[in-house]
């Protein structure tokens, strides 16, 4: 094998230096990614624990309220169910007839006017 010229040796040294720096950069990126992944995992775990505690607190507060005020709780549930049913009905009528609640109110308030007000 023939000996390398000074230019070839310089190019080989440069390539070796670039490869070494790329390996170091890759290791640095890998280390930073692992560190970030660990931090995100810890934050997610803490957020999940906090959400669990909040849900438990809400459950026990609701349970206590229902035990202490059963009629008020029943009235609240009934009002909520009525509201959901009314919204459901409005949505069904809107899809069926092709116009919304504002149009219906406008028609009621100005029945003689053929023009509807668009908001």
PDB file of C-alpha atoms in Angstrom:
ATOM      1  CA  UNK A   1       0.000   0.000   0.000  1.00  0.00           C
ATOM      2  CA  UNK A   2       1.430   3.356  -0.964  1.00  0.00           C
ATOM      3  CA  UNK A   3       1.977   6.013   1.635  1.00  0.00           C
ATOM      4  CA  UNK A   4      -0.582   8.793   1.834  1.00  0.00           C
ATOM      5  CA  UNK A   5       0.128  12.229   0.540  1.00  0.00           C
ATOM      6  CA  UNK A   6      -0.071  15.183   2.942  1.00  0.00           C
ATOM      7  CA  UNK A   7      -3.466  16.155   1.461  1.00  0.00           C
ATOM      8  CA  UNK A   8      -4.876  12.660   1.904  1.00  0.00           C
ATOM      9  CA  UNK A   9      -3.547  12.513   5.459  1.00  0.00           C
ATOM     10  CA  UNK A  10      -5.105  15.913   6.229  1.00  0.00           C
ATOM     11  CA  UNK A  11      -8.449  14.813   4.744  1.00  0.00           C
ATOM     12  CA  UNK A  12      -8.352  11.556   6.726  1.00  0.00           C
ATOM     13  CA  UNK A  13      -7.563  13.466   9.947  1.00  0.00           C
ATOM     14  CA  UNK A  14     -10.394  15.915   9.252  1.00  0.00           C
ATOM     15  CA  UNK A  15     -12.829  13.056   8.579  1.00  0.00           C
ATOM     16  CA  UNK A  16     -11.710  11.340  11.775  1.00  0.00           C
ATOM     17  CA  UNK A  17     -12.226  14.564  13.772  1.00  0.00           C
ATOM     18  CA  UNK A  18     -15.673  15.083  12.232  1.00  0.00           C
ATOM     19  CA  UNK A  19     -16.678  11.488  13.030  1.00  0.00           C
ATOM     20  CA  UNK A  20     -15.462  11.868  16.615  1.00  0.00           C
ATOM     21  CA  UNK A  21     -17.388  15.114  17.067  1.00  0.00           C
ATOM     22  CA  UNK A  22     -20.518  13.544  15.563  1.00  0.00           C
ATOM     23  CA  UNK A  23     -20.315  10.678  18.063  1.00  0.00           C
ATOM     24  CA  UNK A  24     -19.920  13.140  20.940  1.00  0.00           C
ATOM     25  CA  UNK A  25     -22.855  15.217  19.668  1.00  0.00           C
ATOM     26  CA  UNK A  26     -24.982  12.082  19.305  1.00  0.00           C
ATOM     27  CA  UNK A  27     -24.193  11.020  22.865  1.00  0.00           C
ATOM     28  CA  UNK A  28     -25.041  14.539  24.107  1.00  0.00           C
ATOM     29  CA  UNK A  29     -28.349  14.552  22.237  1.00  0.00           C
ATOM     30  CA  UNK A  30     -29.214  11.084  23.561  1.00  0.00           C
ATOM     31  CA  UNK A  31     -28.401  12.175  27.140  1.00  0.00           C
ATOM     32  CA  UNK A  32     -30.528  15.322  26.836  1.00  0.00           C
ATOM     33  CA  UNK A  33     -33.431  13.389  25.313  1.00  0.00           C
ATOM     34  CA  UNK A  34     -33.336  10.831  28.127  1.00  0.00           C
ATOM     35  CA  UNK A  35     -33.235  13.616  30.713  1.00  0.00           C
ATOM     36  CA  UNK A  36     -36.192  15.398  29.091  1.00  0.00           C
ATOM     37  CA  UNK A  37     -38.132  12.130  28.847  1.00  0.00           C
ATOM     38  CA  UNK A  38     -37.540  11.464  32.539  1.00  0.00           C
ATOM     39  CA  UNK A  39     -38.678  14.989  33.493  1.00  0.00           C
ATOM     40  CA  UNK A  40     -41.841  14.720  31.376  1.00  0.00           C
ATOM     41  CA  UNK A  41     -42.584  11.312  32.859  1.00  0.00           C
ATOM     42  CA  UNK A  42     -42.281  12.688  36.393  1.00  0.00           C
ATOM     43  CA  UNK A  43     -44.498  15.681  35.579  1.00  0.00           C
ATOM     44  CA  UNK A  44     -47.099  13.401  34.007  1.00  0.00           C
ATOM     45  CA  UNK A  45     -47.055  11.148  37.045  1.00  0.00           C
ATOM     46  CA  UNK A  46     -47.520  14.111  39.388  1.00  0.00           C
ATOM     47  CA  UNK A  47     -50.340  15.508  37.242  1.00  0.00           C
ATOM     48  CA  UNK A  48     -52.063  12.123  37.244  1.00  0.00           C
ATOM     49  CA  UNK A  49     -51.788  11.867  41.033  1.00  0.00           C
ATOM     50  CA  UNK A  50     -53.195  15.386  41.427  1.00  0.00           C
ATOM     51  CA  UNK A  51     -56.092  14.602  39.087  1.00  0.00           C
ATOM     52  CA  UNK A  52     -56.800  11.436  41.051  1.00  0.00           C
ATOM     53  CA  UNK A  53     -56.847  13.363  44.344  1.00  0.00           C
ATOM     54  CA  UNK A  54     -59.118  16.026  42.828  1.00  0.00           C
ATOM     55  CA  UNK A  55     -61.532  13.392  41.528  1.00  0.00           C
ATOM     56  CA  UNK A  56     -61.621  11.665  44.916  1.00  0.00           C
ATOM     57  CA  UNK A  57     -62.245  14.985  46.682  1.00  0.00           C
ATOM     58  CA  UNK A  58     -65.073  15.803  44.262  1.00  0.00           C
ATOM     59  CA  UNK A  59     -66.594  12.353  44.759  1.00  0.00           C
ATOM     60  CA  UNK A  60     -66.557  12.590  48.548  1.00  0.00           C
ATOM     61  CA  UNK A  61     -67.857  16.178  48.528  1.00  0.00           C
ATOM     62  CA  UNK A  62     -70.700  15.179  46.217  1.00  0.00           C
ATOM     63  CA  UNK A  63     -71.480  12.120  48.308  1.00  0.00           C
ATOM     64  CA  UNK A  64     -71.567  14.202  51.494  1.00  0.00           C
ATOM     65  CA  UNK A  65     -73.804  16.827  49.844  1.00  0.00           C
ATOM     66  CA  UNK A  66     -76.262  14.185  48.623  1.00  0.00           C
ATOM     67  CA  UNK A  67     -76.414  12.629  52.092  1.00  0.00           C
ATOM     68  CA  UNK A  68     -76.944  15.991  53.803  1.00  0.00           C
ATOM     69  CA  UNK A  69     -79.299  17.568  51.204  1.00  0.00           C
ATOM     70  CA  UNK A  70     -81.036  14.745  49.283  1.00  0.00           C
ATOM     71  CA  UNK A  71     -83.987  16.836  48.054  1.00  0.00           C
ATOM     72  CA  UNK A  72     -81.784  19.654  46.822  1.00  0.00           C
ATOM     73  CA  UNK A  73     -79.514  17.130  45.079  1.00  0.00           C
ATOM     74  CA  UNK A  74     -82.530  15.495  43.426  1.00  0.00           C
ATOM     75  CA  UNK A  75     -83.815  18.896  42.288  1.00  0.00           C
ATOM     76  CA  UNK A  76     -80.401  19.725  40.840  1.00  0.00           C
ATOM     77  CA  UNK A  77     -80.202  16.449  38.946  1.00  0.00           C
ATOM     78  CA  UNK A  78     -83.731  16.950  37.640  1.00  0.00           C
ATOM     79  CA  UNK A  79     -82.958  20.494  36.467  1.00  0.00           C
ATOM     80  CA  UNK A  80     -79.772  19.297  34.785  1.00  0.00           C
ATOM     81  CA  UNK A  81     -81.612  16.470  33.028  1.00  0.00           C
ATOM     82  CA  UNK A  82     -84.300  18.907  31.858  1.00  0.00           C
ATOM     83  CA  UNK A  83     -81.643  21.268  30.488  1.00  0.00           C
ATOM     84  CA  UNK A  84     -79.835  18.473  28.646  1.00  0.00           C
ATOM     85  CA  UNK A  85     -83.135  17.243  27.213  1.00  0.00           C
ATOM     86  CA  UNK A  86     -84.093  20.737  26.059  1.00  0.00           C
ATOM     87  CA  UNK A  87     -80.719  21.255  24.392  1.00  0.00           C
ATOM     88  CA  UNK A  88     -80.996  17.853  22.772  1.00  0.00           C
ATOM     89  CA  UNK A  89     -84.443  18.693  21.466  1.00  0.00           C
ATOM     90  CA  UNK A  90     -83.317  22.079  20.118  1.00  0.00           C
ATOM     91  CA  UNK A  91     -80.390  20.409  18.359  1.00  0.00           C
ATOM     92  CA  UNK A  92     -82.653  17.749  16.837  1.00  0.00           C
ATOM     93  CA  UNK A  93     -85.121  20.373  15.591  1.00  0.00           C
ATOM     94  CA  UNK A  94     -82.319  22.499  14.221  1.00  0.00           C
ATOM     95  CA  UNK A  95     -80.937  19.614  12.205  1.00  0.00           C
ATOM     96  CA  UNK A  96     -84.408  18.611  11.044  1.00  0.00           C
ATOM     97  CA  UNK A  97     -85.668  22.062  10.039  1.00  0.00           C
ATOM     98  CA  UNK A  98     -82.383  23.665   9.022  1.00  0.00           C
ATOM     99  CA  UNK A  99     -82.539  26.816  11.125  1.00  0.00           C
ATOM    100  CA  UNK A 100     -81.451  27.713  14.597  1.00  0.00           C
ATOM    101  CA  UNK A 101     -82.969  29.116  17.780  1.00  0.00           C
ATOM    102  CA  UNK A 102     -82.233  32.742  16.840  1.00  0.00           C
ATOM    103  CA  UNK A 103     -84.227  32.309  13.652  1.00  0.00           C
ATOM    104  CA  UNK A 104     -87.113  30.763  15.578  1.00  0.00           C
ATOM    105  CA  UNK A 105     -87.204  33.620  18.098  1.00  0.00           C
ATOM    106  CA  UNK A 106     -87.031  36.187  15.287  1.00  0.00           C
ATOM    107  CA  UNK A 107     -89.909  34.477  13.487  1.00  0.00           C
ATOM    108  CA  UNK A 108     -91.951  34.543  16.695  1.00  0.00           C
ATOM    109  CA  UNK A 109     -91.245  38.217  17.400  1.00  0.00           C
ATOM    110  CA  UNK A 110     -91.718  39.407  13.807  1.00  0.00           C
ATOM    111  CA  UNK A 111     -94.123  36.953  12.169  1.00  0.00           C
ATOM    112  CA  UNK A 112     -95.403  39.404   9.541  1.00  0.00           C
ATOM    113  CA  UNK A 113     -91.910  40.192   8.325  1.00  0.00           C
ATOM    114  CA  UNK A 114     -90.681  37.842   5.651  1.00  0.00           C
ATOM    115  CA  UNK A 115     -87.142  38.927   6.334  1.00  0.00           C
ATOM    116  CA  UNK A 116     -85.169  37.129   8.995  1.00  0.00           C
ATOM    117  CA  UNK A 117     -82.442  38.812  10.880  1.00  0.00           C
ATOM    118  CA  UNK A 118     -79.077  37.015  10.677  1.00  0.00           C
ATOM    119  CA  UNK A 119     -76.584  37.498  13.502  1.00  0.00           C
TER     120      UNK A 119
END
